[in-house]
Coordinates of C-alpha atoms in Angstrom, one line a residue:
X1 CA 10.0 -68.8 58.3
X2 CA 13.4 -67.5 59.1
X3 CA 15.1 -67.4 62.6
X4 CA 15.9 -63.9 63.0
X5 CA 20.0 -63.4 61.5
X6 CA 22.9 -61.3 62.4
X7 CA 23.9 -58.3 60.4
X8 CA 26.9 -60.1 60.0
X9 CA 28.5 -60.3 56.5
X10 CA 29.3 -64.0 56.8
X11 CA 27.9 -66.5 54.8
X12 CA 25.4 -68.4 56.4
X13 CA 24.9 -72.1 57.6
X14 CA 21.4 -72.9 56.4
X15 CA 19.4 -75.6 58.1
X16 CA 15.9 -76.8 56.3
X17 CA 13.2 -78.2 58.6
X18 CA 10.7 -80.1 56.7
X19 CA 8.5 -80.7 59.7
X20 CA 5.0 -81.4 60.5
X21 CA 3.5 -78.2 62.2
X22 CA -0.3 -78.9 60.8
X23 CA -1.6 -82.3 61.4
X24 CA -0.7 -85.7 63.2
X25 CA 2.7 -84.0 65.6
X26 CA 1.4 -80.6 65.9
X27 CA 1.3 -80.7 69.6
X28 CA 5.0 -81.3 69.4
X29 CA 6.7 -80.3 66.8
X30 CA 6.1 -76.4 67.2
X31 CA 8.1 -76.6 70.9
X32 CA 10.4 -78.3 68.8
X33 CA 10.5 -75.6 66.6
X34 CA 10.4 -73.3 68.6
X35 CA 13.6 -74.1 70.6
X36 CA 15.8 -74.6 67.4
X37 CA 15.2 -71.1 66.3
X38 CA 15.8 -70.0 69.9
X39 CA 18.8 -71.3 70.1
X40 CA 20.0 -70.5 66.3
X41 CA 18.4 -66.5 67.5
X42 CA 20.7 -67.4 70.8
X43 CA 23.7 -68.2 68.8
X44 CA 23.4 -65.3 66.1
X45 CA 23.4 -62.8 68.7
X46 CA 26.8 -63.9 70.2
X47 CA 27.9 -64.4 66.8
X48 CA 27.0 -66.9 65.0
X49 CA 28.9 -70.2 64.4
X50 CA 32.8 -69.4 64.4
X51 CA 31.4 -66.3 62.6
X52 CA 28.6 -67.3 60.6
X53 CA 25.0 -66.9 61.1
X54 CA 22.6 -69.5 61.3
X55 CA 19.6 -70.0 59.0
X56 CA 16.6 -71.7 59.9
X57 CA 14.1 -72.5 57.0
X58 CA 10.6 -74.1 58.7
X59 CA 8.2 -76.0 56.0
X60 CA 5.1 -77.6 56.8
X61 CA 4.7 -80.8 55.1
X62 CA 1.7 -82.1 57.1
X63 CA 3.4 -85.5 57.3
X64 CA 3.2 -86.6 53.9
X65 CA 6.3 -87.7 52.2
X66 CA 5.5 -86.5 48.4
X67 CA 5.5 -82.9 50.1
X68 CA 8.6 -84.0 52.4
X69 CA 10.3 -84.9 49.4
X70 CA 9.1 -81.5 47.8
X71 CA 10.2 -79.5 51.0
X72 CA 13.4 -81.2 50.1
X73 CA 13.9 -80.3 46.9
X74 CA 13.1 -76.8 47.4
X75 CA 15.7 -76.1 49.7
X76 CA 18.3 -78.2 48.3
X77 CA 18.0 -75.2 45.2
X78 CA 18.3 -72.7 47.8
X79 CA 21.6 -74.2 49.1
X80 CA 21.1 -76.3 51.9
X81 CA 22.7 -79.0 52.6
X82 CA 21.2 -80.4 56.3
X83 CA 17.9 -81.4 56.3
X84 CA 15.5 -82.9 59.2
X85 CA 12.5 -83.8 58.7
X86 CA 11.2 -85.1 62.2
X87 CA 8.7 -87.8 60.9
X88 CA 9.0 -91.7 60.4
X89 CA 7.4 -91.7 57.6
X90 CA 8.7 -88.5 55.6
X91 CA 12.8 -89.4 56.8
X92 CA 12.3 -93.0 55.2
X93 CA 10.4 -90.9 52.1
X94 CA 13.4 -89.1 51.6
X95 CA 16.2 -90.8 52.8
X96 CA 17.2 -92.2 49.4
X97 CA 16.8 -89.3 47.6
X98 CA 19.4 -87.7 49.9
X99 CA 21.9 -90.2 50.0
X100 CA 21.9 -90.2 46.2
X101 CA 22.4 -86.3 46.5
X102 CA 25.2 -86.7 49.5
X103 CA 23.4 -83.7 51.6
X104 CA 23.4 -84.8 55.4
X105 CA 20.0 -86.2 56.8
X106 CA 19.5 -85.5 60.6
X107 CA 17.2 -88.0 62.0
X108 CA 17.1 -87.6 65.6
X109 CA 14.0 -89.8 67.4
X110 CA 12.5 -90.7 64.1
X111 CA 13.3 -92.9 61.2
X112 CA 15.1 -96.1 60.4
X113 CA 16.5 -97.7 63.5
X114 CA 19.4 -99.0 61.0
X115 CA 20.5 -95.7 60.4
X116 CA 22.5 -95.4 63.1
X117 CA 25.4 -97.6 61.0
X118 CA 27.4 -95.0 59.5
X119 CA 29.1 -97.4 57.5
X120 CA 26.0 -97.6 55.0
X121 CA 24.1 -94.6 55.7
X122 CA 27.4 -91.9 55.4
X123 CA 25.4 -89.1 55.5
X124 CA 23.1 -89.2 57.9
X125 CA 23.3 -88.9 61.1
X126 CA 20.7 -89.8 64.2
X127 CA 22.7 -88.3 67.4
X128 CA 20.0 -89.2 69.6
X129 CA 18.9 -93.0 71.1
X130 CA 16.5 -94.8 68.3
X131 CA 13.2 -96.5 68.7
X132 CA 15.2 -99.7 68.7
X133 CA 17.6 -98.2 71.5
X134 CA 14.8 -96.8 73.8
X135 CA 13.3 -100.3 73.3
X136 CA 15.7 -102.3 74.7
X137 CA 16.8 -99.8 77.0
X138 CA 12.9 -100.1 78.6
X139 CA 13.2 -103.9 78.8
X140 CA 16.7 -103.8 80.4
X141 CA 14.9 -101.2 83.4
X142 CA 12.1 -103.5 83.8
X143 CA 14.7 -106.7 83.7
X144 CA 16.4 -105.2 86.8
X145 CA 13.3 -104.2 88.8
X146 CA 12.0 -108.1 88.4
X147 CA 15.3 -109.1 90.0
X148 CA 17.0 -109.9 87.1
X149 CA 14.7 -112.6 85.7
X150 CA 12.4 -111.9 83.1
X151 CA 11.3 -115.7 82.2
X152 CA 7.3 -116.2 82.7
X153 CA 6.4 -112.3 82.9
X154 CA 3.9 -110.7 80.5
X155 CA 4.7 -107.6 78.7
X156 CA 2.4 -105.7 76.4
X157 CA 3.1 -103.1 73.7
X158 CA 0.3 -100.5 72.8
X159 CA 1.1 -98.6 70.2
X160 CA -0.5 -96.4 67.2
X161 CA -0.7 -98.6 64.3
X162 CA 1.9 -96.4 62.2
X163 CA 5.4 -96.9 60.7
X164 CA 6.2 -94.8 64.0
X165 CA 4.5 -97.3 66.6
X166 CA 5.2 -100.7 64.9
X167 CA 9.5 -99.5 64.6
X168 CA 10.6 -100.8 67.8
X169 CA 8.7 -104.3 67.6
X170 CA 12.0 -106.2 66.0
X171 CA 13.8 -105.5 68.9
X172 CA 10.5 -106.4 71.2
X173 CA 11.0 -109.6 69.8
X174 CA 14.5 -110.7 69.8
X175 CA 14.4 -109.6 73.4
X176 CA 11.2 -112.1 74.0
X177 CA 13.2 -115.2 72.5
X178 CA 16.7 -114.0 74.6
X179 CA 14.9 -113.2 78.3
X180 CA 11.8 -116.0 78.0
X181 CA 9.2 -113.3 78.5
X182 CA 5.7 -113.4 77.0
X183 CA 5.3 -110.6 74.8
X184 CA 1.4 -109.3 72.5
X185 CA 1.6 -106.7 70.5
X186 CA -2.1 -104.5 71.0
X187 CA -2.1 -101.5 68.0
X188 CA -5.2 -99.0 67.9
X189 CA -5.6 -97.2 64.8
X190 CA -5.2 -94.0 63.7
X191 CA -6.4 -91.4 64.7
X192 CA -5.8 -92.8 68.1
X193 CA -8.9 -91.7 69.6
X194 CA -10.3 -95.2 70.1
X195 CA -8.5 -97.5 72.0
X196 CA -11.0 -99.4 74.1
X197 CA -10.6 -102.4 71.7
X198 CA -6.6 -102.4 72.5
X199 CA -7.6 -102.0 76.3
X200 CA -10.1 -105.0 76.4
X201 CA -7.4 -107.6 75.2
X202 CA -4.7 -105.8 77.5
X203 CA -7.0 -106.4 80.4
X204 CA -7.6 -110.5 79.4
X205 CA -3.7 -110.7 79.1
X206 CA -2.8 -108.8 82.4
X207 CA 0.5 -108.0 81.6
X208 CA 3.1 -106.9 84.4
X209 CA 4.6 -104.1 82.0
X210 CA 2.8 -102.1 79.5
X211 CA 4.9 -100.2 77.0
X212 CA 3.4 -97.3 75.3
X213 CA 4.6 -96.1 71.7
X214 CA 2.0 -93.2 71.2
X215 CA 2.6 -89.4 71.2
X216 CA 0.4 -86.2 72.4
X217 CA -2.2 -85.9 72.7
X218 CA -3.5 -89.7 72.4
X219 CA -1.6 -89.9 75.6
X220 CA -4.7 -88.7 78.0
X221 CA -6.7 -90.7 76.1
X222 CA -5.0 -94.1 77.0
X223 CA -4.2 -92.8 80.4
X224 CA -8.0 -92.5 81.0
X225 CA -8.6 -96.1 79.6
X226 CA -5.9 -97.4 81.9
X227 CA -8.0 -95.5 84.7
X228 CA -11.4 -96.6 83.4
X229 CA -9.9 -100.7 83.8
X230 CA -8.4 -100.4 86.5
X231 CA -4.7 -100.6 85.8
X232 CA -2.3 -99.0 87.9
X233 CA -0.3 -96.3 86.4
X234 CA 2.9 -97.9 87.7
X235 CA 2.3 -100.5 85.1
X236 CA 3.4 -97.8 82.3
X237 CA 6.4 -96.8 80.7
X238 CA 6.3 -94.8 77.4
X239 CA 8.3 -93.8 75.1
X240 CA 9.8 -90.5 75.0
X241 CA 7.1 -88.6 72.9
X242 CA 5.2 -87.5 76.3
X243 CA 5.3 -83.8 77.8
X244 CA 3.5 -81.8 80.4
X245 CA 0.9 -80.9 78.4
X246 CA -0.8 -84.4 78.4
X247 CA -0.3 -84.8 81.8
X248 CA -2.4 -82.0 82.5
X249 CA -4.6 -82.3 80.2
X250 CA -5.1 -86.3 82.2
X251 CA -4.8 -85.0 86.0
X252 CA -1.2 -84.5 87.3
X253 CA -1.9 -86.2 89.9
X254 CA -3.9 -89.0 88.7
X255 CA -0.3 -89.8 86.5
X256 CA 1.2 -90.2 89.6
X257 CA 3.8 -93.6 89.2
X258 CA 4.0 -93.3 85.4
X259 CA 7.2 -93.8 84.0
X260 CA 8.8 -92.6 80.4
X261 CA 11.8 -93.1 78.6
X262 CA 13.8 -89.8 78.1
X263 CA 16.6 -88.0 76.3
X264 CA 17.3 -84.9 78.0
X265 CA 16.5 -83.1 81.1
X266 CA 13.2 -81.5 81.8
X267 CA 12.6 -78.4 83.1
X268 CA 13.7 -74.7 82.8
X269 CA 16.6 -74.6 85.3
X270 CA 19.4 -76.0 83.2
X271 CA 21.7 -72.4 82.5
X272 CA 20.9 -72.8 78.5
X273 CA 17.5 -72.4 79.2
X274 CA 17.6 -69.9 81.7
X275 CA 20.1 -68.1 78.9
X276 CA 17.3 -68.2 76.5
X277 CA 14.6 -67.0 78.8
X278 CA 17.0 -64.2 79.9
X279 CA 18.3 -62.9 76.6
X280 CA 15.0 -63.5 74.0
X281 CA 11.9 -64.0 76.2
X282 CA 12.6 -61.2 78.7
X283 CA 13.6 -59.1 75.7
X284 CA 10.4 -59.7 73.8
X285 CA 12.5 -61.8 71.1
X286 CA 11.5 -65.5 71.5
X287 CA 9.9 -67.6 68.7
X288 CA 6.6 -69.0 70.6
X289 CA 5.0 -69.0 74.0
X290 CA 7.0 -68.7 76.7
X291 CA 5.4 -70.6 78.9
X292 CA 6.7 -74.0 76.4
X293 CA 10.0 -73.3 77.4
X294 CA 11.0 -76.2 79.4
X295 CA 8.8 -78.2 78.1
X296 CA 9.8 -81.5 77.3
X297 CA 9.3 -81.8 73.6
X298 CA 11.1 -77.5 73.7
X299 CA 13.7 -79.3 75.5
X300 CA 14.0 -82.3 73.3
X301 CA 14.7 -79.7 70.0
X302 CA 17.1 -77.8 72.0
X303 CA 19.6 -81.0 73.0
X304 CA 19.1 -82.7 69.4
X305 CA 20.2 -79.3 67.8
X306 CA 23.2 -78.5 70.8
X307 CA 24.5 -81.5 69.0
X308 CA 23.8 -80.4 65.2
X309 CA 25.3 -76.6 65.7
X310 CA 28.0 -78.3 67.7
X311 CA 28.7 -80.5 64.6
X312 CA 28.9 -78.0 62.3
X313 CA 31.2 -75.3 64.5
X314 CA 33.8 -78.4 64.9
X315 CA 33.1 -78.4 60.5
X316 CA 34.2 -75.1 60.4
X317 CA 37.1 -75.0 63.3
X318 CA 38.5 -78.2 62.0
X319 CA 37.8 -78.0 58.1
X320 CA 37.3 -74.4 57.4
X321 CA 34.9 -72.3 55.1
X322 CA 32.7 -73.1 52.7
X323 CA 31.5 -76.4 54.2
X324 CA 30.8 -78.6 51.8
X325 CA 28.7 -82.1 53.0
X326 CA 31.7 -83.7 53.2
X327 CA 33.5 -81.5 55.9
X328 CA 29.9 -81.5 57.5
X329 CA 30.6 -85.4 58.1
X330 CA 34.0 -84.7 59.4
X331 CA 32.8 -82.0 62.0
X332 CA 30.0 -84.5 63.3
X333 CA 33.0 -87.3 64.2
X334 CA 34.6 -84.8 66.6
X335 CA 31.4 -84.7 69.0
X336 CA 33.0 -87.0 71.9
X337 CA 30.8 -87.2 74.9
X338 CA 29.1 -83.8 74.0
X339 CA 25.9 -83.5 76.6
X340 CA 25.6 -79.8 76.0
X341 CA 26.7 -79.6 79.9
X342 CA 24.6 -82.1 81.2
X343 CA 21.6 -81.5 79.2
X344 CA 20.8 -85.0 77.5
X345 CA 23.3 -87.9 77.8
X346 CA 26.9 -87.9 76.6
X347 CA 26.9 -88.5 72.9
X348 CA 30.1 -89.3 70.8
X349 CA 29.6 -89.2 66.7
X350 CA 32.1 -92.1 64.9
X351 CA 32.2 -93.2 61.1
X352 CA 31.1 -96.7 62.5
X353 CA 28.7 -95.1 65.1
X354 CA 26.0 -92.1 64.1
X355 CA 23.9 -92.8 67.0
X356 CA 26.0 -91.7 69.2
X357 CA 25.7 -94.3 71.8
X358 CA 22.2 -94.8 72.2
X359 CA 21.7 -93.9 76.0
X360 CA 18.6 -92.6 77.7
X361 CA 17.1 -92.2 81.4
X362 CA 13.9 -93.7 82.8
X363 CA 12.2 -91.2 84.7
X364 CA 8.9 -91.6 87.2
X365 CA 6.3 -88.0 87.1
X366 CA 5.7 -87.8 91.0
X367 CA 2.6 -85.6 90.6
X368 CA 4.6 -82.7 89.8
X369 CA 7.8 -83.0 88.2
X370 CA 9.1 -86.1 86.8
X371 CA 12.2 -88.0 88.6
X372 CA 14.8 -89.4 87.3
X373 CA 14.9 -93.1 88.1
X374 CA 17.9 -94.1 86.9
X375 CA 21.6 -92.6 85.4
X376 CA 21.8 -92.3 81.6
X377 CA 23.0 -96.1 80.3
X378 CA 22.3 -98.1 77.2
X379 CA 21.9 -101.9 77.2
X380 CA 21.9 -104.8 74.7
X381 CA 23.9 -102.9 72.7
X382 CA 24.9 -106.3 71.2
X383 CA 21.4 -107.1 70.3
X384 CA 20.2 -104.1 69.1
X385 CA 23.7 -103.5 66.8
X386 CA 23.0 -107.1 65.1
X387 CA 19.5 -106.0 64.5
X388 CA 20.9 -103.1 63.3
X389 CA 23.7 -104.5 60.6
X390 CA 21.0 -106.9 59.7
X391 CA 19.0 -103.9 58.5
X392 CA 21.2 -101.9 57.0
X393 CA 22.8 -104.8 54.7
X394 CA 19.5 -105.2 53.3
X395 CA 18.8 -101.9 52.4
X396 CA 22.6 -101.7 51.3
X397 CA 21.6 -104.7 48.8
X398 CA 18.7 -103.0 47.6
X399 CA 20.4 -99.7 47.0
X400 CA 23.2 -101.7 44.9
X401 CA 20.5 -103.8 42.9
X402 CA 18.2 -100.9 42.4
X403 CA 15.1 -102.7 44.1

């Protein structure tokens, strides 16, 4: 599927998402979708970037890596040379493949948490906080509300037993030997639909936090075990991958107290979404639903890929036509404290640096809108970048050695 082009004469920029729109993310990954061809439809009918159209190839690949890897290599014959994939599993799949070819690998809230050092992975390029970052970033929020003194409490992590859930729990750990906190790990299997098992240990350990690494819509289904044993939903704070949806589908007032880790602002007041209401949906143009606009996970595409288009117009200011992987990399380190006018947090792109800072919010849902609970920050940066070189100097290793 194509986002609609121009009539422009230009060349295009082609973008290939490889995503799953069929099986485990397809309660998310269709917003997400959704809002990168709005915005690429957006773009194209003021022009383009610097004069070029924008291409937006969609492929299902059900979250399987062989037909990742496929999706890949199909598009990479049709010329394009940025690629996202939006899966754990599937962006480790391919990521050597890529490297090898030097085409650029956005990895944005998925993927290997080590791929943020641009020094070993040149080409590609997260932009967004990782699973390690919002990790840390969670422990550091509930660090300050216990005063500063983490020694003696409990904290649990439930999470789907998947490459996805079990990412952040190196930095779970490091953190548990530097702050004195106890720390179980409860996973629940895929599909996700049973998690009384996880729940009935959670309940002997009575933790003071719970972290959540899960994604719609398991979500209703653990906030109704948390209900059905009596924990309070003030004892939650997930991970980004929760949207509206789920809280309805649980009771939005029932969620009352819960907490998430985010990466951009919710809601459809923010003058780029109100732009793409205005000029697509009210003209019968849009790509999906219009009532998923301002969604979180709609919202979520639309920052990660403010960044990416922004990327490539600084490739084409600064570098000039045709872009080449190469000048691709080059327009990425000009992003300095880009936030789409305060859309997500303030990201800035270096060679050493393709995370782009790692920040993210904490936000509380109310009952009927979520509130943000904090600024955007990013803490134990220290930690996180040794786990990180750690990582990457292994994979580095094995690259060289062939293993």
């Amino acid at each position: 599927m194509l986002a609609s082009l121009s009539t422009q004469a230009a060349d295009p920029v082609k973008f290939g998402l490889c995503y799953d729109i069929t099986k485990i993310y397809v309660a998310a990954v269709p917003q997400l979708a959704q809002a990168v061809k709005d915005y690429a439809d957006l773009l194209n009918s003021r022009g383009g970037i610097e004069g070029h159209p924008i291409e937006v190839t969609l492929v299902d690949h059900g979250n399987e890596p062989q037909r990742g890897i496929d999706c890949y290599e199909r598009l990479k014959r049709e010329g394009v040379m940025v690629f996202d994939f939006f899966s754990t599993p599937v962006s480790r799949a391919a990521l050597p493949r890529i490297m090898q070819d030097g085409n650029i690998l956005l990895q944005p809230l998925v993927g290997r948490g080590d791929a943020v050092d641009g020094e070993v992975f040149k080409n590609v390029f997260v932009m967004a906080p990782t699973y390690w970052g919002q990790a840390a970033n969670i422990i550091s929020y509930f660090k300050k509300q216990a005063k500063g003194d983490l020694q003696g409490k409990k904290i649990a992590f439930l999470y789907l037993d998947t490459p996805f859930g079990r990412e952040p729990i190196p930095v779970f750990e490091a953190l548990k030997r530097l702050e004195r906190f106890e720390f179980q790990t409860f996973p629940f299997p895929v599909p996700g639909n049973d998690q009384s098992a996880a729940f009935a240990q959670i309940r002997r350990f009575q933790p003071d936090l719970i972290m959540l690494w899960s994604f719609s819509p398991l979500n209703p289904i653990t906030f109704r075990e948390m209900q059905r044993n009596g924990i309070p939903m003030d004892k939650m704070i997930t991970v980004n991958w929760i949207n509206e949806v789920d809280l309805n589908n649980f009771g939005l007032a029932a969620a009352k107290g819960l907490k998430r880790s985010t990466v951009v602002v919710g809601g459809a007041e923010h003058p780029l979404v109100k732009d793409i209401l205005s000029q697509l949906y009210d003209k019968g143009k849009g790509n999906g639903d219009r009532k998923m606009v301002g969604d979180s996970y709609y919202n979520t595409g639309l920052a990660v890929y403010s960044s990416a288009f922004e990327g490539i117009r600084l490739a084409i200011k600064t570098q000039g036509w045709p872009l080449t992987p190469d000048k691709i990399r080059q327009g990425m380190y000009g992003i300095k404290n880009f936030d789409a006018k305060g859309f997500m947090a303030p990201i800035t792109v270096t060679p050493k640096d393709h995370g782009g800072g790692g920040k993210t919010r904490i936000d509380m849902w109310d009952g009927s809108k979520w509130v943000p609970q904090t600024d955007w920050f990013a803490d134990y940066t220290g930690l996180v970048n040794t786990l990180v070189k750690a990582n990457s100097a292994d994979f580095a290793k094995a690259s060289a050695t062939g293993k």
